Structures are given as structure tokens and as C-alpha cells.
PDB file of C-alpha atoms in Angstrom:
ATOM      1  CA  MET R 444    -200.553-108.957-156.640  1.00  0.00           C
ATOM      2  CA  ILE R 445    -198.319-106.190-155.349  1.00  0.00           C
ATOM      3  CA  ARG R 446    -199.338-102.897-156.931  1.00  0.00           C
ATOM      4  CA  ALA R 447    -197.828-100.516-154.353  1.00  0.00           C
ATOM      5  CA  ILE R 448    -194.727-100.546-152.173  1.00  0.00           C
ATOM      6  CA  PHE R 449    -194.258 -98.321-149.134  1.00  0.00           C
ATOM      7  CA  CYS R 450    -190.721 -98.299-147.799  1.00  0.00           C
ATOM      8  CA  ASP R 451    -189.095 -96.646-144.799  1.00  0.00           C
ATOM      9  CA  LEU R 452    -185.667 -95.142-145.430  1.00  0.00           C
ATOM     10  CA  ASP R 453    -183.281 -95.100-142.459  1.00  0.00           C
ATOM     11  CA  GLY R 454    -182.556 -98.556-141.089  1.00  0.00           C
ATOM     12  CA  THR R 455    -184.728-100.230-143.713  1.00  0.00           C
ATOM     13  CA  LEU R 456    -183.395 -99.181-147.115  1.00  0.00           C
ATOM     14  CA  VAL R 457    -180.608 -96.791-146.107  1.00  0.00           C
ATOM     15  CA  ARG R 458    -178.244 -98.416-143.656  1.00  0.00           C
ATOM     16  CA  PRO R 459    -175.677 -96.800-141.321  1.00  0.00           C
ATOM     17  CA  GLY R 460    -173.195 -94.658-143.214  1.00  0.00           C
ATOM     18  CA  GLY R 461    -175.641 -94.125-146.080  1.00  0.00           C
ATOM     19  CA  LEU R 462    -175.111 -97.648-147.405  1.00  0.00           C
ATOM     20  CA  VAL R 463    -177.751 -99.021-149.759  1.00  0.00           C
ATOM     21  CA  LEU R 464    -177.620-102.633-150.891  1.00  0.00           C
ATOM     22  CA  ASP R 465    -177.364-103.166-154.645  1.00  0.00           C
ATOM     23  CA  GLU R 466    -179.903-105.995-154.422  1.00  0.00           C
ATOM     24  CA  ASP R 467    -182.448-103.633-152.857  1.00  0.00           C
ATOM     25  CA  ILE R 468    -182.059-101.070-155.626  1.00  0.00           C
ATOM     26  CA  ASP R 469    -182.082-103.695-158.376  1.00  0.00           C
ATOM     27  CA  LEU R 470    -185.238-105.430-157.141  1.00  0.00           C
ATOM     28  CA  LEU R 471    -187.103-102.171-156.519  1.00  0.00           C
ATOM     29  CA  ARG R 472    -186.242-101.071-160.056  1.00  0.00           C
ATOM     30  CA  GLN R 473    -187.622-104.327-161.417  1.00  0.00           C
ATOM     31  CA  VAL R 474    -190.854-104.029-159.450  1.00  0.00           C
ATOM     32  CA  THR R 475    -191.480-100.408-160.439  1.00  0.00           C
ATOM     33  CA  SER R 476    -190.589-101.058-164.082  1.00  0.00           C
ATOM     34  CA  GLY R 477    -193.538-103.474-164.075  1.00  0.00           C
ATOM     35  CA  GLY R 478    -195.858-100.655-163.047  1.00  0.00           C
ATOM     36  CA  ALA R 479    -195.995-100.941-159.264  1.00  0.00           C
ATOM     37  CA  ARG R 480    -196.012 -97.667-157.316  1.00  0.00           C
ATOM     38  CA  LEU R 481    -193.150 -96.968-154.915  1.00  0.00           C
ATOM     39  CA  VAL R 482    -193.468 -94.409-152.133  1.00  0.00           C
ATOM     40  CA  PHE R 483    -190.819 -93.746-149.510  1.00  0.00           C
ATOM     41  CA  VAL R 484    -192.188 -93.049-146.037  1.00  0.00           C
ATOM     42  CA  THR R 485    -189.764 -91.533-143.533  1.00  0.00           C
ATOM     43  CA  GLY R 486    -189.541 -89.729-140.232  1.00  0.00           C
ATOM     44  CA  ARG R 487    -187.128 -87.249-141.786  1.00  0.00           C
ATOM     45  CA  PRO R 488    -188.428 -83.738-142.449  1.00  0.00           C
ATOM     46  CA  SER R 489    -188.251 -82.662-146.068  1.00  0.00           C
ATOM     47  CA  ARG R 490    -185.174 -80.503-145.412  1.00  0.00           C
ATOM     48  CA  CYS R 491    -183.208 -83.646-144.480  1.00  0.00           C
ATOM     49  CA  LEU R 492    -183.523 -85.507-147.798  1.00  0.00           C
ATOM     50  CA  SER R 493    -180.544 -83.920-149.520  1.00  0.00           C
ATOM     51  CA  ASP R 494    -178.072 -86.582-148.416  1.00  0.00           C
ATOM     52  CA  LEU R 495    -180.044 -89.541-149.754  1.00  0.00           C
ATOM     53  CA  PRO R 496    -178.006 -91.755-152.087  1.00  0.00           C
ATOM     54  CA  ALA R 497    -178.670 -90.888-155.730  1.00  0.00           C
ATOM     55  CA  ALA R 498    -179.821 -94.430-156.468  1.00  0.00           C
ATOM     56  CA  VAL R 499    -182.584 -94.038-153.886  1.00  0.00           C
ATOM     57  CA  GLU R 500    -183.672 -90.591-155.100  1.00  0.00           C
ATOM     58  CA  GLU R 501    -184.083 -91.912-158.627  1.00  0.00           C
ATOM     59  CA  LEU R 502    -186.485 -94.674-157.605  1.00  0.00           C
ATOM     60  CA  SER R 503    -189.502 -92.555-156.651  1.00  0.00           C
ATOM     61  CA  ARG R 504    -190.746 -89.013-157.065  1.00  0.00           C
ATOM     62  CA  ARG R 505    -192.883 -89.197-153.911  1.00  0.00           C
ATOM     63  CA  VAL R 506    -191.596 -89.184-150.319  1.00  0.00           C
ATOM     64  CA  VAL R 507    -193.850 -88.989-147.277  1.00  0.00           C
ATOM     65  CA  THR R 508    -191.866 -86.997-144.697  1.00  0.00           C
ATOM     66  CA  SER R 509    -192.053 -86.177-140.971  1.00  0.00           C
ATOM     67  CA  ASN R 510    -193.910 -89.441-140.308  1.00  0.00           C
ATOM     68  CA  GLY R 511    -196.826 -88.333-142.471  1.00  0.00           C
ATOM     69  CA  ALA R 512    -197.062 -84.685-141.426  1.00  0.00           C
ATOM     70  CA  SER R 513    -195.708 -83.596-144.820  1.00  0.00           C
ATOM     71  CA  GLU R 514    -194.692 -84.974-148.197  1.00  0.00           C
ATOM     72  CA  VAL R 515    -192.446 -84.181-151.130  1.00  0.00           C
ATOM     73  CA  VAL R 516    -193.701 -84.788-154.664  1.00  0.00           C
ATOM     74  CA  ASP R 517    -191.486 -83.931-157.631  1.00  0.00           C
ATOM     75  CA  GLY R 518    -189.301 -81.829-155.364  1.00  0.00           C
ATOM     76  CA  GLY R 519    -192.142 -79.720-153.946  1.00  0.00           C
ATOM     77  CA  THR R 520    -193.056 -79.877-150.246  1.00  0.00           C
ATOM     78  CA  ARG R 521    -196.529 -79.609-148.797  1.00  0.00           C
ATOM     79  CA  ILE R 522    -197.552 -79.817-145.152  1.00  0.00           C
ATOM     80  CA  LEU R 523    -200.414 -82.237-144.547  1.00  0.00           C
ATOM     81  CA  ALA R 524    -200.950 -82.135-140.770  1.00  0.00           C
ATOM     82  CA  ALA R 525    -199.487 -79.273-138.757  1.00  0.00           C
ATOM     83  CA  LEU R 526    -199.259 -78.801-135.003  1.00  0.00           C
ATOM     84  CA  HIS R 527    -200.738 -75.548-133.721  1.00  0.00           C
ATOM     85  CA  GLY R 528    -198.550 -73.484-131.430  1.00  0.00           C
ATOM     86  CA  GLN R 529    -200.995 -73.294-128.528  1.00  0.00           C
ATOM     87  CA  ARG R 530    -201.505 -77.037-128.550  1.00  0.00           C
ATOM     88  CA  VAL R 531    -197.743 -77.543-128.438  1.00  0.00           C
ATOM     89  CA  ARG R 532    -197.395 -75.098-125.542  1.00  0.00           C
ATOM     90  CA  ASP R 533    -200.188 -76.776-123.572  1.00  0.00           C
ATOM     91  CA  PHE R 534    -198.787 -80.242-124.228  1.00  0.00           C
ATOM     92  CA  SER R 535    -195.190 -79.318-123.362  1.00  0.00           C
ATOM     93  CA  GLU R 536    -196.283 -77.662-120.113  1.00  0.00           C
ATOM     94  CA  ALA R 537    -198.263 -80.756-119.143  1.00  0.00           C
ATOM     95  CA  LEU R 538    -195.425 -83.151-119.963  1.00  0.00           C
ATOM     96  CA  ARG R 539    -192.927 -81.009-118.082  1.00  0.00           C
ATOM     97  CA  ARG R 540    -195.106 -81.223-114.974  1.00  0.00           C
ATOM     98  CA  VAL R 541    -194.888 -85.023-115.232  1.00  0.00           C
ATOM     99  CA  ASP R 542    -191.172 -85.037-116.092  1.00  0.00           C
ATOM    100  CA  PRO R 543    -189.336 -81.857-115.039  1.00  0.00           C
ATOM    101  CA  LYS R 544    -186.197 -83.011-116.879  1.00  0.00           C
ATOM    102  CA  VAL R 545    -187.808 -83.094-120.319  1.00  0.00           C
ATOM    103  CA  ASN R 546    -186.669 -80.628-122.976  1.00  0.00           C
ATOM    104  CA  PHE R 547    -188.200 -79.879-126.355  1.00  0.00           C
ATOM    105  CA  ALA R 548    -187.389 -79.085-129.951  1.00  0.00           C
ATOM    106  CA  THR R 549    -189.690 -78.018-132.769  1.00  0.00           C
ATOM    107  CA  GLU R 550    -189.344 -79.512-136.201  1.00  0.00           C
ATOM    108  CA  PHE R 551    -190.206 -77.253-139.108  1.00  0.00           C
ATOM    109  CA  GLU R 552    -189.878 -78.400-142.703  1.00  0.00           C
ATOM    110  CA  SER R 553    -187.330 -75.651-143.388  1.00  0.00           C
ATOM    111  CA  ALA R 554    -185.714 -75.180-139.961  1.00  0.00           C
ATOM    112  CA  PHE R 555    -185.138 -76.672-136.525  1.00  0.00           C
ATOM    113  CA  GLY R 556    -185.747 -74.992-133.165  1.00  0.00           C
ATOM    114  CA  TYR R 557    -184.540 -76.305-129.827  1.00  0.00           C
ATOM    115  CA  GLU R 558    -184.527 -75.373-126.164  1.00  0.00           C
ATOM    116  CA  PRO R 559    -181.167 -74.690-124.459  1.00  0.00           C
ATOM    117  CA  GLY R 560    -181.326 -78.002-122.575  1.00  0.00           C
ATOM    118  CA  TYR R 561    -182.273 -80.144-125.561  1.00  0.00           C
ATOM    119  CA  ALA R 562    -179.653 -82.735-126.483  1.00  0.00           C
ATOM    120  CA  TRP R 563    -179.099 -82.762-130.219  1.00  0.00           C
ATOM    121  CA  TRP R 564    -179.614 -85.890-132.217  1.00  0.00           C
ATOM    122  CA  PRO R 565    -177.402 -85.844-135.344  1.00  0.00           C
ATOM    123  CA  ALA R 566    -179.785 -87.995-137.370  1.00  0.00           C
ATOM    124  CA  THR R 567    -182.218 -85.109-137.712  1.00  0.00           C
ATOM    125  CA  ASP R 568    -180.679 -81.954-136.311  1.00  0.00           C
ATOM    126  CA  THR R 569    -178.617 -79.605-138.414  1.00  0.00           C
ATOM    127  CA  GLY R 570    -176.612 -76.488-137.682  1.00  0.00           C
ATOM    128  CA  ALA R 571    -177.273 -73.833-140.304  1.00  0.00           C
ATOM    129  CA  ASP R 572    -181.063 -73.989-140.035  1.00  0.00           C
ATOM    130  CA  GLY R 573    -181.237 -74.481-136.254  1.00  0.00           C
ATOM    131  CA  PHE R 574    -182.030 -71.817-133.666  1.00  0.00           C
ATOM    132  CA  CYS R 575    -182.217 -71.919-129.865  1.00  0.00           C
ATOM    133  CA  ALA R 576    -185.114 -70.498-127.822  1.00  0.00           C
ATOM    134  CA  ASP R 577    -187.539 -71.440-125.068  1.00  0.00           C
ATOM    135  CA  ILE R 578    -190.682 -73.310-126.051  1.00  0.00           C
ATOM    136  CA  PRO R 579    -193.000 -70.232-125.962  1.00  0.00           C
ATOM    137  CA  ASP R 580    -190.790 -68.523-128.548  1.00  0.00           C
ATOM    138  CA  LEU R 581    -190.345 -71.668-130.612  1.00  0.00           C
ATOM    139  CA  THR R 582    -194.103 -72.128-130.855  1.00  0.00           C
ATOM    140  CA  SER R 583    -194.872 -68.503-131.681  1.00  0.00           C
ATOM    141  CA  SER R 584    -192.709 -68.551-134.806  1.00  0.00           C
ATOM    142  CA  ALA R 585    -194.324 -67.883-138.169  1.00  0.00           C
ATOM    143  CA  LEU R 586    -192.993 -71.258-139.290  1.00  0.00           C
ATOM    144  CA  THR R 587    -195.394 -74.211-139.286  1.00  0.00           C
ATOM    145  CA  ILE R 588    -194.594 -76.936-136.762  1.00  0.00           C
ATOM    146  CA  THR R 589    -194.766 -80.501-138.021  1.00  0.00           C
ATOM    147  CA  LYS R 590    -193.237 -82.302-135.015  1.00  0.00           C
ATOM    148  CA  LEU R 591    -192.467 -81.645-131.365  1.00  0.00           C
ATOM    149  CA  LEU R 592    -189.404 -83.583-130.218  1.00  0.00           C
ATOM    150  CA  CYS R 593    -189.063 -84.532-126.547  1.00  0.00           C
ATOM    151  CA  ARG R 594    -185.972 -85.779-124.723  1.00  0.00           C
ATOM    152  CA  SER R 595    -185.796 -86.583-121.023  1.00  0.00           C
ATOM    153  CA  GLY R 596    -182.841 -86.507-118.664  1.00  0.00           C
ATOM    154  CA  ASP R 597    -184.373 -89.421-116.728  1.00  0.00           C
ATOM    155  CA  LEU R 598    -186.661 -91.468-118.980  1.00  0.00           C
ATOM    156  CA  ASN R 599    -185.909 -93.536-122.054  1.00  0.00           C
ATOM    157  CA  ALA R 600    -187.978 -93.176-125.224  1.00  0.00           C
ATOM    158  CA  GLY R 601    -190.401 -95.967-124.384  1.00  0.00           C
ATOM    159  CA  ASP R 602    -191.187 -94.672-120.908  1.00  0.00           C
ATOM    160  CA  LEU R 603    -191.400 -91.041-122.025  1.00  0.00           C
ATOM    161  CA  ALA R 604    -193.780 -92.019-124.846  1.00  0.00           C
ATOM    162  CA  HIS R 605    -196.086 -93.715-122.320  1.00  0.00           C
ATOM    163  CA  LYS R 606    -196.067 -90.570-120.171  1.00  0.00           C
ATOM    164  CA  ALA R 607    -196.853 -88.433-123.212  1.00  0.00           C
ATOM    165  CA  GLU R 608    -199.737 -90.639-124.359  1.00  0.00           C
ATOM    166  CA  ALA R 609    -201.208 -90.718-120.834  1.00  0.00           C
ATOM    167  CA  LEU R 610    -201.664 -86.935-120.916  1.00  0.00           C
ATOM    168  CA  GLY R 611    -204.722 -87.455-123.109  1.00  0.00           C
ATOM    169  CA  PHE R 612    -204.079 -84.779-125.727  1.00  0.00           C
ATOM    170  CA  GLY R 613    -205.013 -87.126-128.578  1.00  0.00           C
ATOM    171  CA  VAL R 614    -201.791 -86.428-130.465  1.00  0.00           C
ATOM    172  CA  THR R 615    -199.722 -88.999-132.340  1.00  0.00           C
ATOM    173  CA  VAL R 616    -196.785 -90.114-130.188  1.00  0.00           C
ATOM    174  CA  THR R 617    -193.971 -92.262-131.564  1.00  0.00           C
ATOM    175  CA  TYR R 618    -190.200 -92.680-131.783  1.00  0.00           C
ATOM    176  CA  SER R 619    -187.752 -94.000-134.357  1.00  0.00           C
ATOM    177  CA  CYS R 620    -185.057 -95.201-131.953  1.00  0.00           C
ATOM    178  CA  ARG R 621    -185.044 -98.306-129.767  1.00  0.00           C
ATOM    179  CA  PRO R 622    -187.385 -97.901-126.785  1.00  0.00           C
ATOM    180  CA  GLU R 623    -184.516 -98.229-124.316  1.00  0.00           C
ATOM    181  CA  GLU R 624    -182.600 -95.382-125.967  1.00  0.00           C
ATOM    182  CA  GLY R 625    -182.863 -91.703-125.073  1.00  0.00           C
ATOM    183  CA  GLY R 626    -185.160 -90.641-127.868  1.00  0.00           C
ATOM    184  CA  PRO R 627    -186.350 -88.322-129.037  1.00  0.00           C
ATOM    185  CA  VAL R 628    -190.035 -89.027-128.657  1.00  0.00           C
ATOM    186  CA  GLU R 629    -191.894 -87.447-131.565  1.00  0.00           C
ATOM    187  CA  VAL R 630    -195.281 -85.771-131.069  1.00  0.00           C
ATOM    188  CA  MET R 631    -197.418 -84.889-134.074  1.00  0.00           C
ATOM    189  CA  SER R 632    -200.915 -83.942-135.094  1.00  0.00           C
ATOM    190  CA  PRO R 633    -203.493 -86.721-134.596  1.00  0.00           C
ATOM    191  CA  LEU R 634    -203.850 -86.699-138.395  1.00  0.00           C
ATOM    192  CA  ALA R 635    -200.134 -87.385-138.900  1.00  0.00           C
ATOM    193  CA  SER R 636    -198.736 -90.908-139.001  1.00  0.00           C
ATOM    194  CA  LYS R 637    -197.228 -93.199-141.583  1.00  0.00           C
ATOM    195  CA  GLY R 638    -200.463 -95.173-141.490  1.00  0.00           C
ATOM    196  CA  HIS R 639    -202.592 -92.125-142.296  1.00  0.00           C
ATOM    197  CA  ALA R 640    -200.317 -91.368-145.250  1.00  0.00           C
ATOM    198  CA  VAL R 641    -200.430 -94.902-146.632  1.00  0.00           C
ATOM    199  CA  ARG R 642    -204.221 -95.128-146.438  1.00  0.00           C
ATOM    200  CA  ARG R 643    -204.592 -91.753-148.154  1.00  0.00           C
ATOM    201  CA  ILE R 644    -202.259 -92.677-151.002  1.00  0.00           C
ATOM    202  CA  LEU R 645    -203.942 -96.044-151.525  1.00  0.00           C
ATOM    203  CA  GLN R 646    -207.324 -94.350-151.683  1.00  0.00           C
ATOM    204  CA  GLU R 647    -206.054 -91.762-154.165  1.00  0.00           C
ATOM    205  CA  ALA R 648    -204.749 -94.568-156.384  1.00  0.00           C
ATOM    206  CA  GLY R 649    -207.905 -96.658-156.125  1.00  0.00           C
ATOM    207  CA  LEU R 650    -206.003 -99.481-154.424  1.00  0.00           C
ATOM    208  CA  THR R 651    -206.777-101.610-151.379  1.00  0.00           C
ATOM    209  CA  PRO R 652    -204.456-102.632-148.504  1.00  0.00           C
ATOM    210  CA  ALA R 653    -204.245-106.094-150.087  1.00  0.00           C
ATOM    211  CA  ASP R 654    -202.541-104.487-153.114  1.00  0.00           C
ATOM    212  CA  ALA R 655    -199.657-103.162-151.015  1.00  0.00           C
ATOM    213  CA  VAL R 656    -196.551-104.258-149.147  1.00  0.00           C
ATOM    214  CA  ALA R 657    -194.682-102.114-146.610  1.00  0.00           C
ATOM    215  CA  PHE R 658    -191.143-102.382-145.259  1.00  0.00           C
ATOM    216  CA  GLY R 659    -190.042-100.850-141.949  1.00  0.00           C
ATOM    217  CA  ASP R 660    -187.875-101.429-138.911  1.00  0.00           C
ATOM    218  CA  ARG R 661    -188.907 -99.237-135.953  1.00  0.00           C
ATOM    219  CA  ALA R 662    -191.894 -98.233-133.833  1.00  0.00           C
ATOM    220  CA  ASN R 663    -192.816 -95.261-136.019  1.00  0.00           C
ATOM    221  CA  ASP R 664    -193.319 -97.728-138.894  1.00  0.00           C
ATOM    222  CA  ILE R 665    -196.009 -99.736-137.088  1.00  0.00           C
ATOM    223  CA  PRO R 666    -198.987 -97.647-138.336  1.00  0.00           C
ATOM    224  CA  MET R 667    -197.694 -98.108-141.904  1.00  0.00           C
ATOM    225  CA  LEU R 668    -197.187-101.845-141.423  1.00  0.00           C
ATOM    226  CA  GLU R 669    -200.724-102.173-140.055  1.00  0.00           C
ATOM    227  CA  ALA R 670    -202.195-100.311-143.033  1.00  0.00           C
ATOM    228  CA  VAL R 671    -201.184-102.809-145.753  1.00  0.00           C
ATOM    229  CA  GLY R 672    -201.897-106.404-146.653  1.00  0.00           C
ATOM    230  CA  GLU R 673    -198.270-107.520-146.430  1.00  0.00           C
ATOM    231  CA  ALA R 674    -195.969-106.049-143.763  1.00  0.00           C
ATOM    232  CA  VAL R 675    -192.267-106.825-143.441  1.00  0.00           C
ATOM    233  CA  VAL R 676    -189.812-105.834-140.727  1.00  0.00           C
ATOM    234  CA  ILE R 677    -186.241-105.549-141.962  1.00  0.00           C
ATOM    235  CA  GLY R 678    -183.742-107.021-139.503  1.00  0.00           C
ATOM    236  CA  ALA R 679    -184.452-108.228-135.990  1.00  0.00           C
ATOM    237  CA  PRO R 680    -187.459-106.608-134.306  1.00  0.00           C
ATOM    238  CA  THR R 681    -186.341-103.826-131.977  1.00  0.00           C
ATOM    239  CA  GLU R 682    -189.323-104.330-129.651  1.00  0.00           C
ATOM    240  CA  PRO R 683    -192.154-106.859-129.111  1.00  0.00           C
ATOM    241  CA  ARG R 684    -194.739-104.844-131.061  1.00  0.00           C
ATOM    242  CA  LEU R 685    -192.755-105.483-134.247  1.00  0.00           C
ATOM    243  CA  SER R 686    -192.459-109.239-133.756  1.00  0.00           C
ATOM    244  CA  ILE R 687    -196.007-109.883-135.024  1.00  0.00           C
ATOM    245  CA  PHE R 688    -194.976-108.972-138.588  1.00  0.00           C
ATOM    246  CA  ALA R 689    -193.024-111.020-141.107  1.00  0.00           C
ATOM    247  CA  SER R 690    -189.288-110.345-141.174  1.00  0.00           C
ATOM    248  CA  ALA R 691    -186.542-110.328-143.789  1.00  0.00           C
ATOM    249  CA  ILE R 692    -182.837-109.578-144.004  1.00  0.00           C
ATOM    250  CA  SER R 693    -183.384-106.936-146.676  1.00  0.00           C
ATOM    251  CA  VAL R 694    -186.007-105.462-148.967  1.00  0.00           C
ATOM    252  CA  GLY R 695    -184.338-107.090-151.973  1.00  0.00           C
ATOM    253  CA  LYS R 696    -184.242-110.521-150.342  1.00  0.00           C
ATOM    254  CA  TRP R 697    -187.976-110.415-149.587  1.00  0.00           C
ATOM    255  CA  LEU R 698    -188.866-109.234-153.094  1.00  0.00           C
ATOM    256  CA  ALA R 699    -186.661-111.918-154.638  1.00  0.00           C
ATOM    257  CA  THR R 700    -188.277-114.708-152.632  1.00  0.00           C
ATOM    258  CA  HIS R 701    -191.813-113.431-153.295  1.00  0.00           C
ATOM    259  CA  ASP R 702    -191.414-112.639-156.976  1.00  0.00           C
ATOM    260  CA  GLU R 703    -194.661-114.444-157.831  1.00  0.00           C
ATOM    261  CA  ARG R 704    -196.410-111.532-156.106  1.00  0.00           C
ATOM    262  CA  TRP R 705    -195.134-108.923-158.569  1.00  0.00           C
ATOM    263  CA  ARG R 706    -193.142-110.320-161.504  1.00  0.00           C
ATOM    264  CA  THR R 707    -196.142-111.136-163.697  1.00  0.00           C
ATOM    265  CA  HIS R 708    -198.026-107.973-162.775  1.00  0.00           C
ATOM    266  CA  HIS R 709    -198.162-104.891-164.965  1.00  0.00           C
ATOM    267  CA  LEU R 710    -200.366-101.850-164.487  1.00  0.00           C
ATOM    268  CA  GLY R 711    -201.939-100.415-167.562  1.00  0.00           C
ATOM    269  CA  ASN R 712    -200.779 -96.868-166.789  1.00  0.00           C
ATOM    270  CA  GLY R 713    -197.276 -97.915-165.709  1.00  0.00           C
ATOM    271  CA  GLY R 714    -194.711 -95.789-163.938  1.00  0.00           C
ATOM    272  CA  THR R 715    -194.137 -94.907-160.304  1.00  0.00           C
ATOM    273  CA  THR R 716    -195.798 -92.334-158.138  1.00  0.00           C
TER     274      THR R 716
END
């Protein structure tokens, strides 16, 4: 039986323009009213949750943010896996030797720093809390770094990610765009991934992977999809690595057609987490 649901936000539950399907909200409400836990798991930093549709905000009090480097519970943010400044400087220097046209940005939970040559990506970058500086200054800030963002003038996200992984720093490397797009590639602590977050939450709740279903749509969701008993890709797979999982048109459609997995289930303690 489904006792926990882990759901990506952008592209999975929240569609372009902030659209959320009524059937998704309705079915998630039904599942959680029966006692199943619902946790949102997103690449967004905590500072970028303010524009979520109200219907989504009301569904769960727990959001894993920055691909597992941080989380928000009852409105409070805590950093789970930070990147140390020296490690970021060493990594960025090494990647720039491999790709001289790469530029970097540093993601903080409360701000955003970027190099002069970094091309902004509106899905995550904001104006009021952004500041421009070279990578040595960005990494010496008193703010804690949760992600290093990398964009190349020559390489697409898939190719740049391969270059980054080949450096051998042992960091988590991923991206939430299509591999043929320009990025950014996201670099995080080796202890930060959606999969790490899901396994930790399941352990805290005394649940097993078989008790959980996860919904995602991009490469950064793969660790989460691999960490549960039932994994579902929403929409057409954006790359071959996603094609091994089950697929569905929407979260609501999958829940409706698999209602035997959750409709008769009720946890003794009830509620969502």
C-alpha cells in the first residue's frame, strides 16, 4: 500500500505558467486524507517557493528544496548538505580548465550570486536578492552555498555534466533541463540529492521504499525515482535514463488508475508530513 508520496514540482505537478491540474490536487487531497504522507521534492531553493499556487502549498507542510541540500518544514528552512567555499573554488577552477567558456553562479537559500558572464535562467534567478561577483568572492561570502550552477558557452547540459563528473570531485552533478539545452548544470554536496532526501524521510517515518511512490520528469528526479518502490515519470521521458520508469499523463491520472494501492489504506496517526 502507498503510505508516502514524493512529488517533484516544476514540470510534474506545476506546469508552465503555474498551471496545476484540478485532478492532481483532488487526488492528492484524497490520498493524504487517508493518512498517506506527501512531501514535495524540488530543485528550487527555499527562497523560490513564494509563487507556488495556493492549492499546492496547502497540500503539504514539508518541501525538500535545492535537490535535497535543504528543506522547508512548517515554513522554516534548514540546510542539510552545504558546499564549502574552498571545494567550490577548486572545482570551478578545474572545470574552467576543461571548458574555458564555462561561467558559474552560487545558489544560497536566501540569495543568488553570479559571475559577470553567467547567463541568467529565469526559472531560478531573481533580481532583488542577486549580486554579481567573480567566483572567489562568491565563495568567500558568509552565506552558505547549497548549489553551484554552471553554464557553458559551448557545451549543452548533458555534455557539461559529463565533463563535471569526470573531474572526480565526488560531488553530486545533475540538471533539471533537457540534456540538449544550455543548462545550468547543478553541482551539490555528495550528500545532497533527491534520493538522499527520500531515503532519510522514509527512515525517519519507519517506512520502506515499497511503501512509497515518487513522481518526477527530469534527470534531477532520477535519484528520487530510484529510491522508491513505485516510480512514475510524468509526460514523455526527456532522455533515455528516464524511459526505464513507468509513465503517466499526470499525477492525478496515475493515482486514479491505481486507487487500489491507496484508497483502502489509512494510517493510525493520520495527517501529512
